[in-house]
Amino acid sequence: MSASFHTNAHYSKIGLGYNFNERLWLDGRIYSGTTIEGITPEVSLNYNFIQREIYETYFGAGVVLNHLNAVVLQSGLQLKPIENLRNFSFILEAQPQYNWDYETFYFNAFGGIRYKFN
């Protein structure tokens, strides 16, 4: 399991992740700043394709529903700079998305943090 926080100039979101194994993980996120009726969940399946002691890179795909309705692709980098806290990482993520309600393509980038529980 992991917990994360992602943000940019327009959106923030919190997430919970579940690792199926070392490489494959599911991430569920909820965008902040919405009303109960406007809760906007995002679910993505991700794959770690490079794993090193101080960083991991990943890519994934998923959907965002409700306030935004989109298919998302994402690629990211998780940096683990603190030697004694390898479960803590800084996140840089690129997330292109296609919103099918408006038939529009968006490109979002997020920074954030993640903590993996043992």
Protein backbone atom coordinates (compact mmCIF):
# COMPACT_ATOMS: atom_id res chain seq x y z
CA MET A 1 0.00 0.00 0.00
CA SER A 2 1.04 3.59 -0.54
CA ALA A 3 -0.35 7.08 0.06
CA SER A 4 0.34 10.05 -2.19
CA PHE A 5 -0.34 13.72 -2.77
CA HIS A 6 -0.10 15.32 -6.24
CA THR A 7 -0.47 18.99 -7.13
CA ASN A 8 -0.06 21.56 -9.89
CA ALA A 9 -1.37 25.10 -10.49
CA HIS A 10 -4.91 23.88 -11.22
CA TYR A 11 -5.53 20.60 -9.36
CA SER A 12 -4.53 18.70 -6.26
CA LYS A 13 -5.32 15.09 -5.53
CA ILE A 14 -4.71 12.51 -2.85
CA GLY A 15 -4.23 8.85 -3.61
CA LEU A 16 -4.01 5.34 -2.26
CA GLY A 17 -2.03 2.72 -4.12
CA TYR A 18 -1.89 -1.05 -3.99
CA ASN A 19 1.17 -2.93 -5.26
CA PHE A 20 0.30 -6.29 -6.83
CA ASN A 21 4.03 -7.03 -7.06
CA GLU A 22 7.33 -5.15 -7.48
CA ARG A 23 6.34 -3.79 -10.90
CA LEU A 24 2.52 -3.55 -11.18
CA TRP A 25 0.35 -1.28 -9.01
CA LEU A 26 -3.10 0.24 -8.92
CA ASP A 27 -3.54 3.87 -7.88
CA GLY A 28 -6.85 5.45 -6.85
CA ARG A 29 -6.89 9.23 -6.50
CA ILE A 30 -9.50 11.83 -5.60
CA TYR A 31 -9.27 15.43 -6.76
CA SER A 32 -9.58 18.01 -3.98
CA GLY A 33 -11.70 21.14 -4.00
CA THR A 34 -14.88 19.46 -5.13
CA THR A 35 -18.28 19.24 -3.50
CA ILE A 36 -19.77 15.88 -2.51
CA GLU A 37 -21.67 15.83 -5.82
CA GLY A 38 -18.52 16.80 -7.68
CA ILE A 39 -16.16 14.20 -6.22
CA THR A 40 -13.82 13.30 -9.05
CA PRO A 41 -12.06 9.93 -8.75
CA GLU A 42 -9.18 8.78 -10.91
CA VAL A 43 -8.07 5.15 -11.21
CA SER A 44 -4.96 4.02 -13.04
CA LEU A 45 -2.95 0.84 -13.49
CA ASN A 46 0.79 1.53 -13.49
CA TYR A 47 3.95 -0.38 -14.33
CA ASN A 48 7.44 0.34 -12.91
CA PHE A 49 9.78 -0.15 -15.86
CA ILE A 50 13.05 1.02 -14.31
CA GLN A 51 13.76 0.45 -10.62
CA ARG A 52 16.93 1.59 -8.92
CA GLU A 53 17.78 2.23 -5.30
CA ILE A 54 17.25 5.99 -5.55
CA TYR A 55 14.58 6.25 -8.26
CA GLU A 56 11.82 4.45 -10.15
CA THR A 57 10.18 5.29 -13.46
CA TYR A 58 6.65 4.22 -14.36
CA PHE A 59 3.91 4.54 -16.92
CA GLY A 60 0.22 3.80 -16.71
CA ALA A 61 -3.29 4.33 -18.02
CA GLY A 62 -6.64 4.98 -16.44
CA VAL A 63 -9.81 7.03 -16.28
CA VAL A 64 -11.08 10.15 -14.49
CA LEU A 65 -14.83 10.37 -13.91
CA ASN A 66 -17.46 12.95 -12.89
CA HIS A 67 -16.27 16.60 -12.88
CA LEU A 68 -13.72 15.61 -15.52
CA ASN A 69 -14.42 12.63 -17.78
CA ALA A 70 -11.22 11.55 -19.40
CA VAL A 71 -8.89 8.77 -20.38
CA VAL A 72 -5.42 9.39 -18.95
CA LEU A 73 -1.95 8.17 -19.80
CA GLN A 74 0.81 8.93 -17.38
CA SER A 75 4.52 8.55 -16.97
CA GLY A 76 6.41 9.45 -13.89
CA LEU A 77 9.59 9.52 -11.91
CA GLN A 78 9.77 8.74 -8.19
CA LEU A 79 12.94 10.05 -6.56
CA LYS A 80 14.02 8.52 -3.23
CA PRO A 81 16.77 10.92 -2.09
CA ILE A 82 16.78 10.13 1.65
CA GLU A 83 18.88 7.05 2.32
CA ASN A 84 17.19 6.18 5.63
CA LEU A 85 13.68 6.71 4.18
CA ARG A 86 13.61 4.73 0.91
CA ASN A 87 9.81 4.29 1.32
CA PHE A 88 9.40 8.06 0.87
CA SER A 89 9.66 9.54 -2.62
CA PHE A 90 9.17 12.78 -4.51
CA ILE A 91 7.01 12.42 -7.63
CA LEU A 92 7.23 14.13 -11.01
CA GLU A 93 4.43 13.01 -13.32
CA ALA A 94 3.31 13.89 -16.85
CA GLN A 95 -0.33 13.10 -17.53
CA PRO A 96 -1.85 13.68 -20.96
CA GLN A 97 -5.61 13.16 -20.97
CA TYR A 98 -8.43 13.13 -23.46
CA ASN A 99 -11.71 14.56 -22.13
CA TRP A 100 -14.50 12.87 -24.08
CA ASP A 101 -17.23 15.33 -22.93
CA TYR A 102 -15.50 18.25 -24.64
CA GLU A 103 -13.52 16.18 -27.17
CA THR A 104 -10.42 17.98 -25.95
CA PHE A 105 -6.85 16.91 -25.26
CA TYR A 106 -5.14 18.26 -22.11
CA PHE A 107 -1.62 17.90 -20.82
CA ASN A 108 -1.14 18.04 -17.05
CA ALA A 109 2.04 17.72 -15.05
CA PHE A 110 2.12 17.11 -11.31
CA GLY A 111 4.64 17.22 -8.50
CA GLY A 112 4.06 15.41 -5.27
CA ILE A 113 5.10 12.93 -2.61
CA ARG A 114 4.44 9.23 -2.00
CA TYR A 115 5.00 6.97 0.98
CA LYS A 116 4.99 3.17 0.59
CA PHE A 117 3.92 1.23 3.67
CA ASN A 118 5.69 -2.04 4.49
